[in-house]
Tab-separated table of N, CA and C in Angstrom:
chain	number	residue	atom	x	y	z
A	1	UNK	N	-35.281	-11.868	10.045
A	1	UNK	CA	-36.356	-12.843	10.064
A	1	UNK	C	-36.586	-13.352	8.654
A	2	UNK	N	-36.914	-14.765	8.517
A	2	UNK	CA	-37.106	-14.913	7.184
A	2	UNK	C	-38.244	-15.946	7.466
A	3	UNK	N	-38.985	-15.904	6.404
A	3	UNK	CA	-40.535	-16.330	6.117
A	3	UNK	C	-40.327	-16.740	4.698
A	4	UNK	N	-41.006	-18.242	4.935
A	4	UNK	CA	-41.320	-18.991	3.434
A	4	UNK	C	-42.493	-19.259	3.350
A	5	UNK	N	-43.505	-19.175	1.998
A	5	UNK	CA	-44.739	-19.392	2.178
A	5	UNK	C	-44.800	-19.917	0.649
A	6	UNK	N	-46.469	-20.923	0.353
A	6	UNK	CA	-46.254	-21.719	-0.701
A	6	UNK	C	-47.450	-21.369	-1.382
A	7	UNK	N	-47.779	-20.648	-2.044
A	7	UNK	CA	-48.553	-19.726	-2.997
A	7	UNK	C	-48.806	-19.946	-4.561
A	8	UNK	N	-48.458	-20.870	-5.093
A	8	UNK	CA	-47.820	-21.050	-6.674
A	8	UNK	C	-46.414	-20.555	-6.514
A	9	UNK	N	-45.449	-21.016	-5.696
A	9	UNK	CA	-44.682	-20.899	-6.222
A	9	UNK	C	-43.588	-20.559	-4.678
A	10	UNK	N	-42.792	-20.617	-4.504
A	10	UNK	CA	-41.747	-20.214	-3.157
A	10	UNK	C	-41.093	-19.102	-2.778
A	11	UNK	N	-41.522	-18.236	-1.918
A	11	UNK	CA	-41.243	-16.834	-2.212
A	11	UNK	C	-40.420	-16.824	-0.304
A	12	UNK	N	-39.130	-16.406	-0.980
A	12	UNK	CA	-38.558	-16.312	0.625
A	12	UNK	C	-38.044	-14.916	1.206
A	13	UNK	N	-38.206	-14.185	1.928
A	13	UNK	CA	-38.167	-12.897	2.063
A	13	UNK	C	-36.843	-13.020	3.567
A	14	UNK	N	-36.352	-12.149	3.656
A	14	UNK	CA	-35.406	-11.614	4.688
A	14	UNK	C	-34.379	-11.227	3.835
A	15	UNK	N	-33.194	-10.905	4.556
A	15	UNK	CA	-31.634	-10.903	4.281
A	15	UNK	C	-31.586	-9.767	5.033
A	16	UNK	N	-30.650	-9.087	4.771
A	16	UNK	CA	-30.326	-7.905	5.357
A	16	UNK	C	-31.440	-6.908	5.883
A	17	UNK	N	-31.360	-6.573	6.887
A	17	UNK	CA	-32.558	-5.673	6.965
A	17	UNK	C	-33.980	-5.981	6.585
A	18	UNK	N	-33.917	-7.158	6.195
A	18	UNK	CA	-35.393	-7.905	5.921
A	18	UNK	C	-36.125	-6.970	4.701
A	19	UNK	N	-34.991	-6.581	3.714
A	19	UNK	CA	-35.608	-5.883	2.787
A	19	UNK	C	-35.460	-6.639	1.376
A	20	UNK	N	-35.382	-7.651	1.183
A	20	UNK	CA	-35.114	-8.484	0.244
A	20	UNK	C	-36.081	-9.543	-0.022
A	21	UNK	N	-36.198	-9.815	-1.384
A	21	UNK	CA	-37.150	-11.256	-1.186
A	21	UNK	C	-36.682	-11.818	-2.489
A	22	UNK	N	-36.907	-13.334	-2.509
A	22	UNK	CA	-36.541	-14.150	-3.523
A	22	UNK	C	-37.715	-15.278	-3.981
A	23	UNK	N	-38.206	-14.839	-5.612
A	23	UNK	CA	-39.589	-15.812	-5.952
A	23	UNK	C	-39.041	-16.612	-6.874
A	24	UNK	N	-39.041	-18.169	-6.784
A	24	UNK	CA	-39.008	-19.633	-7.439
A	24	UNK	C	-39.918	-19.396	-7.682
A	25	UNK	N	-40.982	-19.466	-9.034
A	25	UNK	CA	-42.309	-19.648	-9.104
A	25	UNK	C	-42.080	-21.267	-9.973
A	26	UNK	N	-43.087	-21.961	-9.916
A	26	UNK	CA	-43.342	-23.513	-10.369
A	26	UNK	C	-44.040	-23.306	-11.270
A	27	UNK	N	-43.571	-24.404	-12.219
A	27	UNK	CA	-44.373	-24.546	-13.517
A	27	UNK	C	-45.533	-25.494	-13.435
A	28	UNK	N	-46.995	-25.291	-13.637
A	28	UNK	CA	-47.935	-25.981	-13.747
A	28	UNK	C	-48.349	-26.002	-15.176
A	29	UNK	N	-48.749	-26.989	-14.879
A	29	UNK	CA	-49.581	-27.784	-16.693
A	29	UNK	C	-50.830	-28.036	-15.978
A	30	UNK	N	-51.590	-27.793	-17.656
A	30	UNK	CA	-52.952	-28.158	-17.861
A	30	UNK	C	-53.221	-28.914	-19.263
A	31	UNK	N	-53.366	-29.739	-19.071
A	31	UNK	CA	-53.834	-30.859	-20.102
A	31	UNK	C	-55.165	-30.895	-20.533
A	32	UNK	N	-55.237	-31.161	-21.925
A	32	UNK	CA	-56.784	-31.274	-22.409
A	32	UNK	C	-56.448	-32.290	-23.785
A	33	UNK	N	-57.128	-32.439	-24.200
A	33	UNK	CA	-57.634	-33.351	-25.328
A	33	UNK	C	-58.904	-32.832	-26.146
A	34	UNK	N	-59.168	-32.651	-27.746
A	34	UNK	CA	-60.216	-31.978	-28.506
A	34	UNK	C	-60.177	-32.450	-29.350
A	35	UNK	N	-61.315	-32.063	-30.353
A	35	UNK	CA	-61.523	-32.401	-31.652
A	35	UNK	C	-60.447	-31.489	-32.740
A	36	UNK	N	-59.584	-31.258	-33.559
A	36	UNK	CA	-58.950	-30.756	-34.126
A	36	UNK	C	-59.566	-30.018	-35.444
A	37	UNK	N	-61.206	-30.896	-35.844
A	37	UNK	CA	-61.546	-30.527	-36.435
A	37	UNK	C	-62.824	-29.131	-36.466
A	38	UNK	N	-62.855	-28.877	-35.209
A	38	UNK	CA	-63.815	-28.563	-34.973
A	38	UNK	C	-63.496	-26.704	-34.858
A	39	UNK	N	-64.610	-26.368	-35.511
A	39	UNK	CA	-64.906	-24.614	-36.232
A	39	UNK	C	-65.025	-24.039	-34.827
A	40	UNK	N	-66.014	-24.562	-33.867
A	40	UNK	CA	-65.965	-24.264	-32.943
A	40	UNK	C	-65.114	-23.671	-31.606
A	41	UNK	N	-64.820	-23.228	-31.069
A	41	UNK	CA	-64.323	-23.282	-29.890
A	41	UNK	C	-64.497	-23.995	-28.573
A	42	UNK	N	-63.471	-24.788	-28.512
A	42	UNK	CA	-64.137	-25.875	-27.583
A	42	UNK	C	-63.153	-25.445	-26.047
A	43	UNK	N	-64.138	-25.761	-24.898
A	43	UNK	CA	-63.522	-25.207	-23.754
A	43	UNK	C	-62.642	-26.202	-23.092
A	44	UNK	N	-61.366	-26.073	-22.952
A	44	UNK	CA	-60.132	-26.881	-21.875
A	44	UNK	C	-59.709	-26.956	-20.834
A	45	UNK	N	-60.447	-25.736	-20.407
A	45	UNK	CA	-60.332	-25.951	-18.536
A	45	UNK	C	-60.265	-24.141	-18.255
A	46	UNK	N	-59.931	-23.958	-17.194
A	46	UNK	CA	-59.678	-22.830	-16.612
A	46	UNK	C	-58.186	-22.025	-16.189
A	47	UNK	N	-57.363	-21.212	-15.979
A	47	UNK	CA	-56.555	-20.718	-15.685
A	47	UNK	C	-56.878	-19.749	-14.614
A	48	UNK	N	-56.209	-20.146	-13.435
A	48	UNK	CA	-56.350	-18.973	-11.924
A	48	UNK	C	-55.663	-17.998	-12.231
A	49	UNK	N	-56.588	-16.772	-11.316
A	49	UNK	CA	-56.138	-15.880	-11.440
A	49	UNK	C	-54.700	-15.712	-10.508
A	50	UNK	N	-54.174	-14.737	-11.483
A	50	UNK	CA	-52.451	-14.789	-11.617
A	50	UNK	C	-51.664	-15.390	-12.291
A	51	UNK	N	-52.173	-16.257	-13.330
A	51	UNK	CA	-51.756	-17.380	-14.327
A	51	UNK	C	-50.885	-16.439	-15.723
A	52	UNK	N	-49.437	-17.191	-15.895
A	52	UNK	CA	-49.009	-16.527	-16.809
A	52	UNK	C	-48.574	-17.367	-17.477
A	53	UNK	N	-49.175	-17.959	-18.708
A	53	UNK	CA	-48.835	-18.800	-19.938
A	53	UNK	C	-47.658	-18.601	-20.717
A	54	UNK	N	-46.894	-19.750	-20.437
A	54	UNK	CA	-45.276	-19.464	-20.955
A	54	UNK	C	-45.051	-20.333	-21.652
A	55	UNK	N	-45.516	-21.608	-22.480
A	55	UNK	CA	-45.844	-22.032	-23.723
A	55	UNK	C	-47.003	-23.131	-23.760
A	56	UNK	N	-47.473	-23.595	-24.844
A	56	UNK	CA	-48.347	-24.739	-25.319
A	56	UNK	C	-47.430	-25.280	-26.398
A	57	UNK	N	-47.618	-26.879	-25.670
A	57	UNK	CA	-47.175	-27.883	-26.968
A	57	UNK	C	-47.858	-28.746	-27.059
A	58	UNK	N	-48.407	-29.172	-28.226
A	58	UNK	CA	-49.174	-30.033	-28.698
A	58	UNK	C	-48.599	-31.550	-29.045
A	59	UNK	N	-49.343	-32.582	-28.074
A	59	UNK	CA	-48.029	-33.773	-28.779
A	59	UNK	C	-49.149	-34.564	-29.694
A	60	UNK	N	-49.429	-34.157	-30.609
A	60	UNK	CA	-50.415	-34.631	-32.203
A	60	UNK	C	-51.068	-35.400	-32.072
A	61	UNK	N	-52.144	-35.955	-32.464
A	61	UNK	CA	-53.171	-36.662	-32.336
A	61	UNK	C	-54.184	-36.309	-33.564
A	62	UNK	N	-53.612	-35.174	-34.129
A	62	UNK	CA	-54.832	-35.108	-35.360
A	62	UNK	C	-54.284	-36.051	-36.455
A	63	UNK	N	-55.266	-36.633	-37.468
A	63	UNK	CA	-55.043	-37.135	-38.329
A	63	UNK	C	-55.758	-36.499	-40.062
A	64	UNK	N	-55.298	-36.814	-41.029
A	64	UNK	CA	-55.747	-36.704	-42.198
A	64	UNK	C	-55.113	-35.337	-42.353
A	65	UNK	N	-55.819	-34.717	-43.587
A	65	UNK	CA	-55.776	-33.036	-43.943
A	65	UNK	C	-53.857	-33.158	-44.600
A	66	UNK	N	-53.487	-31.728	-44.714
A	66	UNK	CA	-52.173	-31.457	-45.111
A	66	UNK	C	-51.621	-30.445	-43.768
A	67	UNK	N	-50.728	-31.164	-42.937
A	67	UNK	CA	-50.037	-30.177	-41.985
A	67	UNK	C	-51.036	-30.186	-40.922
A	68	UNK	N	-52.235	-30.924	-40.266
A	68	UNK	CA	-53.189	-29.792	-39.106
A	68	UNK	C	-52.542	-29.530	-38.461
A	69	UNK	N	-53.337	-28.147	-38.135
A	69	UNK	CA	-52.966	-27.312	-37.200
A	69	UNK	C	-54.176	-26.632	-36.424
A	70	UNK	N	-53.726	-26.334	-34.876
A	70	UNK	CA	-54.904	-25.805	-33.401
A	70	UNK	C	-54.134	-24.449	-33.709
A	71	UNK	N	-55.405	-23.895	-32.734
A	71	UNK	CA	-55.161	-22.514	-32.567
A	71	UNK	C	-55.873	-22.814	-31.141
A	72	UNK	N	-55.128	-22.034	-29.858
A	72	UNK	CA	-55.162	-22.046	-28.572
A	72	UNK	C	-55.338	-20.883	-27.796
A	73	UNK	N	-56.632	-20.414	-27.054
A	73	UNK	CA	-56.471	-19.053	-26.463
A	73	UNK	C	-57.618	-18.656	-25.941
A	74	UNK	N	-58.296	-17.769	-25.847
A	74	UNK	CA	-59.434	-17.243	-25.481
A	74	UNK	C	-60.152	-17.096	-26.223
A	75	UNK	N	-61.762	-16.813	-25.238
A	75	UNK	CA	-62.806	-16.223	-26.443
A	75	UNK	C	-62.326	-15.221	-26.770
A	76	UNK	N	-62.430	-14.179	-26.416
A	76	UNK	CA	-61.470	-12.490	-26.906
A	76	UNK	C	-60.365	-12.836	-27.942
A	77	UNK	N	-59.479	-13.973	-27.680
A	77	UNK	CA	-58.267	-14.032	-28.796
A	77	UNK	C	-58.013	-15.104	-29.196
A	78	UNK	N	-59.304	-16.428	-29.879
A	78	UNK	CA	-58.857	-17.167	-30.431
A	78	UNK	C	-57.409	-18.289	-30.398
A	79	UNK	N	-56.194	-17.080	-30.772
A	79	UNK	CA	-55.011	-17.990	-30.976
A	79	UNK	C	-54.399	-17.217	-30.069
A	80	UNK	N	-54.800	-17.075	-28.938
A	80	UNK	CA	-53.779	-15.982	-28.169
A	80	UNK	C	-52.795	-16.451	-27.455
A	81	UNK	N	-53.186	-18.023	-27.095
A	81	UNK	CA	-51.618	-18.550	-26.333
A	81	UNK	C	-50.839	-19.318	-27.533
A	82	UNK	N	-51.323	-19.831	-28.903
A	82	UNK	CA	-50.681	-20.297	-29.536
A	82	UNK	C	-51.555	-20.662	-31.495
A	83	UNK	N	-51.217	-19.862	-32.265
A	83	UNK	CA	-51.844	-19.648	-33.507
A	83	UNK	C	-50.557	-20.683	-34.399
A	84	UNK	N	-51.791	-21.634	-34.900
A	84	UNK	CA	-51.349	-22.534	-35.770
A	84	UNK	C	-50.151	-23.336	-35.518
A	85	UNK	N	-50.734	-24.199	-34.502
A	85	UNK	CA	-49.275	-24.771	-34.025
A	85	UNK	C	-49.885	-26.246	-34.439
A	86	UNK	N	-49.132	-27.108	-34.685
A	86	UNK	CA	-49.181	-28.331	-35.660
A	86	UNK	C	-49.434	-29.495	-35.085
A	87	UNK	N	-50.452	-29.796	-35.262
A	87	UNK	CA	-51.336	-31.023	-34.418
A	87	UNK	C	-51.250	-32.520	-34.613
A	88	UNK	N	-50.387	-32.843	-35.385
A	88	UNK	CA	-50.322	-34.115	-35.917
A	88	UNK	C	-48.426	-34.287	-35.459
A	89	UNK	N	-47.716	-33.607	-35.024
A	89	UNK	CA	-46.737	-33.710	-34.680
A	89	UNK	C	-46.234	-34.580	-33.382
A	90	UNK	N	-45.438	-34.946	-33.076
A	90	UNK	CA	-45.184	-36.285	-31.577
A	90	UNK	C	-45.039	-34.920	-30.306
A	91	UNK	N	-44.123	-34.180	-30.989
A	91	UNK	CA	-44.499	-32.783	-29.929
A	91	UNK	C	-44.169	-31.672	-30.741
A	92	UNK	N	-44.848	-30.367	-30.396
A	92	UNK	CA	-44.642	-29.316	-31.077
A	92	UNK	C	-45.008	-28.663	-30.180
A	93	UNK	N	-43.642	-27.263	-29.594
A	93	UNK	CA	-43.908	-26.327	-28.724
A	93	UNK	C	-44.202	-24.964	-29.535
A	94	UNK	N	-44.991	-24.435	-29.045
A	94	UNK	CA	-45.535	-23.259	-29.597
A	94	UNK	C	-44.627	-21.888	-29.375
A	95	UNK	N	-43.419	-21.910	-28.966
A	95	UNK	CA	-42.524	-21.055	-28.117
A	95	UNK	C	-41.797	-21.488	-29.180
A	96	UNK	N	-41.035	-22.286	-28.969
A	96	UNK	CA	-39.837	-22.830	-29.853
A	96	UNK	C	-40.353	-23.036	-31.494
A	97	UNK	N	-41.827	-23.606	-31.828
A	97	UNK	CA	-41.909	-23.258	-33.946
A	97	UNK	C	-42.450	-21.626	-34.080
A	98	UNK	N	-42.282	-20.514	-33.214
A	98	UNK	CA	-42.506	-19.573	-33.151
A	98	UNK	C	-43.730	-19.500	-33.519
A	99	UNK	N	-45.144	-20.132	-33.102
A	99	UNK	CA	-46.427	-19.800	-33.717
A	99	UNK	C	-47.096	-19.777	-32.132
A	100	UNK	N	-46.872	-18.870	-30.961
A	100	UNK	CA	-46.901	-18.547	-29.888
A	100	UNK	C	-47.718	-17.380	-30.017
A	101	UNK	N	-48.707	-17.082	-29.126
A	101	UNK	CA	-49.664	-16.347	-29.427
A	101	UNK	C	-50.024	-14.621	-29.026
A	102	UNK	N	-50.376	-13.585	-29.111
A	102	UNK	CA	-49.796	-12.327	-28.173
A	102	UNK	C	-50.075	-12.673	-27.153
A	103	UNK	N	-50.658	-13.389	-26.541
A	103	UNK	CA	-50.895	-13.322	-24.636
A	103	UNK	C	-50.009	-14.181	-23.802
A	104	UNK	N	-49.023	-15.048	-24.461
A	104	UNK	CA	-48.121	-15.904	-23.911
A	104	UNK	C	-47.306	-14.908	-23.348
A	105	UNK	N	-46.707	-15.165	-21.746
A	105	UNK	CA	-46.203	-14.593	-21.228
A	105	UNK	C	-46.795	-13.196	-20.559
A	106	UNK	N	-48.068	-12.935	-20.600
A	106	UNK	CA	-48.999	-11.790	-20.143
A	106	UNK	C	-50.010	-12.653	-18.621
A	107	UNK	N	-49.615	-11.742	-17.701
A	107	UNK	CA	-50.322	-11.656	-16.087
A	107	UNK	C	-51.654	-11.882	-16.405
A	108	UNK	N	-52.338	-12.875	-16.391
A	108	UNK	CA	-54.033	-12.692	-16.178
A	108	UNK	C	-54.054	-12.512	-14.735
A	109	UNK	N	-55.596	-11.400	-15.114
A	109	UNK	CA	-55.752	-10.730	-13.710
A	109	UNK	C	-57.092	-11.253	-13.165
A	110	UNK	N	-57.643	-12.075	-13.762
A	110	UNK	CA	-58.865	-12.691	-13.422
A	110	UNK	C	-58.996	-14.178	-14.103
A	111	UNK	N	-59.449	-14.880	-13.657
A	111	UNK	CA	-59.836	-16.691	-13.952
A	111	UNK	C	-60.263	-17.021	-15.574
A	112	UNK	N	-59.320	-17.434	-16.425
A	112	UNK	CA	-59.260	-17.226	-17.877
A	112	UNK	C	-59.800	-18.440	-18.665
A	113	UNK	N	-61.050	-18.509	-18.800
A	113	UNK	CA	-60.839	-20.179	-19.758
A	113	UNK	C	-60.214	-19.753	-20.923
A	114	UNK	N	-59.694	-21.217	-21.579
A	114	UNK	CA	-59.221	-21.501	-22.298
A	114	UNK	C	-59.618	-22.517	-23.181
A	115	UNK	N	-59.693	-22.231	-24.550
A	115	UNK	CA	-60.647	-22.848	-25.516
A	115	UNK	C	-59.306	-23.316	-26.837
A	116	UNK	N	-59.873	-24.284	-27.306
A	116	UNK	CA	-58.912	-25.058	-28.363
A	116	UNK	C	-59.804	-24.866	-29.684
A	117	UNK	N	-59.548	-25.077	-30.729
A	117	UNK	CA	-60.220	-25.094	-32.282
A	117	UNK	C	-59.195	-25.335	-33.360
A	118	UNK	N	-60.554	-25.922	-34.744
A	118	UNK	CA	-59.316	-25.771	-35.443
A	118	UNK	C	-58.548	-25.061	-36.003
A	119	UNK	N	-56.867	-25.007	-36.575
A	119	UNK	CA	-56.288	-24.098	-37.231
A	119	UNK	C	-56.153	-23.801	-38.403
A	120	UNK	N	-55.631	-23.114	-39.380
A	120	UNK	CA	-55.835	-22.582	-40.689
A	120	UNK	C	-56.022	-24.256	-41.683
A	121	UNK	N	-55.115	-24.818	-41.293
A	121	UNK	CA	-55.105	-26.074	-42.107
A	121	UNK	C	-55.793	-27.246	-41.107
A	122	UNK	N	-56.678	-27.714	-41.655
A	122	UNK	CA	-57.819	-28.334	-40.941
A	122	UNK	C	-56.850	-30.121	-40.981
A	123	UNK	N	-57.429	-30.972	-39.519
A	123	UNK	CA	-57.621	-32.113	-39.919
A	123	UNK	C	-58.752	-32.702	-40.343
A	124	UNK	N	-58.754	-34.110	-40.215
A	124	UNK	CA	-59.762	-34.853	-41.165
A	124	UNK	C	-60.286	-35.924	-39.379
A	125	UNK	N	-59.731	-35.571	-38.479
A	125	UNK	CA	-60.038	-36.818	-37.193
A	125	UNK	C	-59.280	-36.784	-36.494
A	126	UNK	N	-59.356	-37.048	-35.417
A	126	UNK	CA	-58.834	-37.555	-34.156
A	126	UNK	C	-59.153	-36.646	-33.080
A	127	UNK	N	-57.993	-36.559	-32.003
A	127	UNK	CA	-58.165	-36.382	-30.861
A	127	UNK	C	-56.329	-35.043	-30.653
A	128	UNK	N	-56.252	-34.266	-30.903
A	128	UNK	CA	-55.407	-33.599	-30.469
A	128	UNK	C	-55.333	-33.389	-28.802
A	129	UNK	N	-54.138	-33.563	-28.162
A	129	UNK	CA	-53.479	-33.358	-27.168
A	129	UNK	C	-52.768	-32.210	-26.887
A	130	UNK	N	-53.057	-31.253	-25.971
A	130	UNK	CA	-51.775	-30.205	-25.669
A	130	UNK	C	-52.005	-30.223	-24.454
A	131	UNK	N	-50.672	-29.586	-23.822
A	131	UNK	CA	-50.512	-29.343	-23.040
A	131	UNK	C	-50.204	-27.437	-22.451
A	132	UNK	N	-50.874	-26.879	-21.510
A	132	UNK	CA	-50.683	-25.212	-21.307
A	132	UNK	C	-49.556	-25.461	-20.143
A	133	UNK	N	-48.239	-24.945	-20.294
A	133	UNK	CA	-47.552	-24.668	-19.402
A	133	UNK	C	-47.923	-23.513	-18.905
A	134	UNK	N	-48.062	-22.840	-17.213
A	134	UNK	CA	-48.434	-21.554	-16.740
A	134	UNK	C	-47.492	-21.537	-15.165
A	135	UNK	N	-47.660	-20.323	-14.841
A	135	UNK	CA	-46.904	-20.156	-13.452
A	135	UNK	C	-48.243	-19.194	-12.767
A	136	UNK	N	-48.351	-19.141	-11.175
A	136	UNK	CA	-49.177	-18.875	-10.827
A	136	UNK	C	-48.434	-17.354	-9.989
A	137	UNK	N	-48.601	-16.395	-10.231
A	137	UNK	CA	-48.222	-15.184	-9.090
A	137	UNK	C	-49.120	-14.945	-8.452
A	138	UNK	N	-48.867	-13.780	-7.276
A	138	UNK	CA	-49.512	-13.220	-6.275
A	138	UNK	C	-50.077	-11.900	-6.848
A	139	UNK	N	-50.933	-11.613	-7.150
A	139	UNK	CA	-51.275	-10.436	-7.927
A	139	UNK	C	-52.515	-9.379	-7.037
């Protein structure tokens, strides 16, 4: 017998003995837009529970300063999906300039906001853009 069901992601179970299963999970994005300059922590939306953050890239929008740079993550961890990743850039993945944060790639087990601010090197204006790539499991 085989059974497909659509959960975050495509999980198909049977084969032999119906002891097998196979999970496609889908990549979802969450988009936000912030102040780059701001000390604060500013909130970007939410992450469901089962959400596992597998990078942030920022496609730049800050202006002025030398280099700005966001820091991306929780209240508890600040830069936890992505510390000092470069805000004035056309795109910058936080995975690939290695400034990826400890919780990238970690199971949340409960409904996670997610807050943006600025990073070590401040801008002077605008509007920074990123984007949270995540996958959703069954947990």
């Amino acid at each position: 017998m085989v059974t497909t069901k659509y959960t975050g992601g495509l999980s198909v179970g049977g084969g032999a003995g119906n002891n097998r299963a196979t999970v496609a999970s889908t990549v979802n994005a969450m988009r936000a837009s912030f102040n780059p300059t701001s000390a604060t922590q500013i909130l970007l939306g939410t992450l469901p529970v089962g959400a596992r953050v597998v990078d942030v890239v920022a496609y730049g929008g800050a202006t002025g300063g030398t280099n700005p740079t966001v820091d991306v993550g929780t209240v508890a961890s600040n830069a936890g999906f992505a510390n000092e990743l470069d805000a004035d850039a056309v795109a910058s993945s936080a995975v690939a300039a290695g400034t990826a944060g400890t919780l990238i790639n970690t199971l949340l087990t409960v409904a996670t906001p997610v807050y943006g601010k600025v990073g070590a090197s401040a801008a002077t204006g605008g509007a920074t853009v990123v984007v949270i790539f995540f996958t959703v499991e069954d947990i």
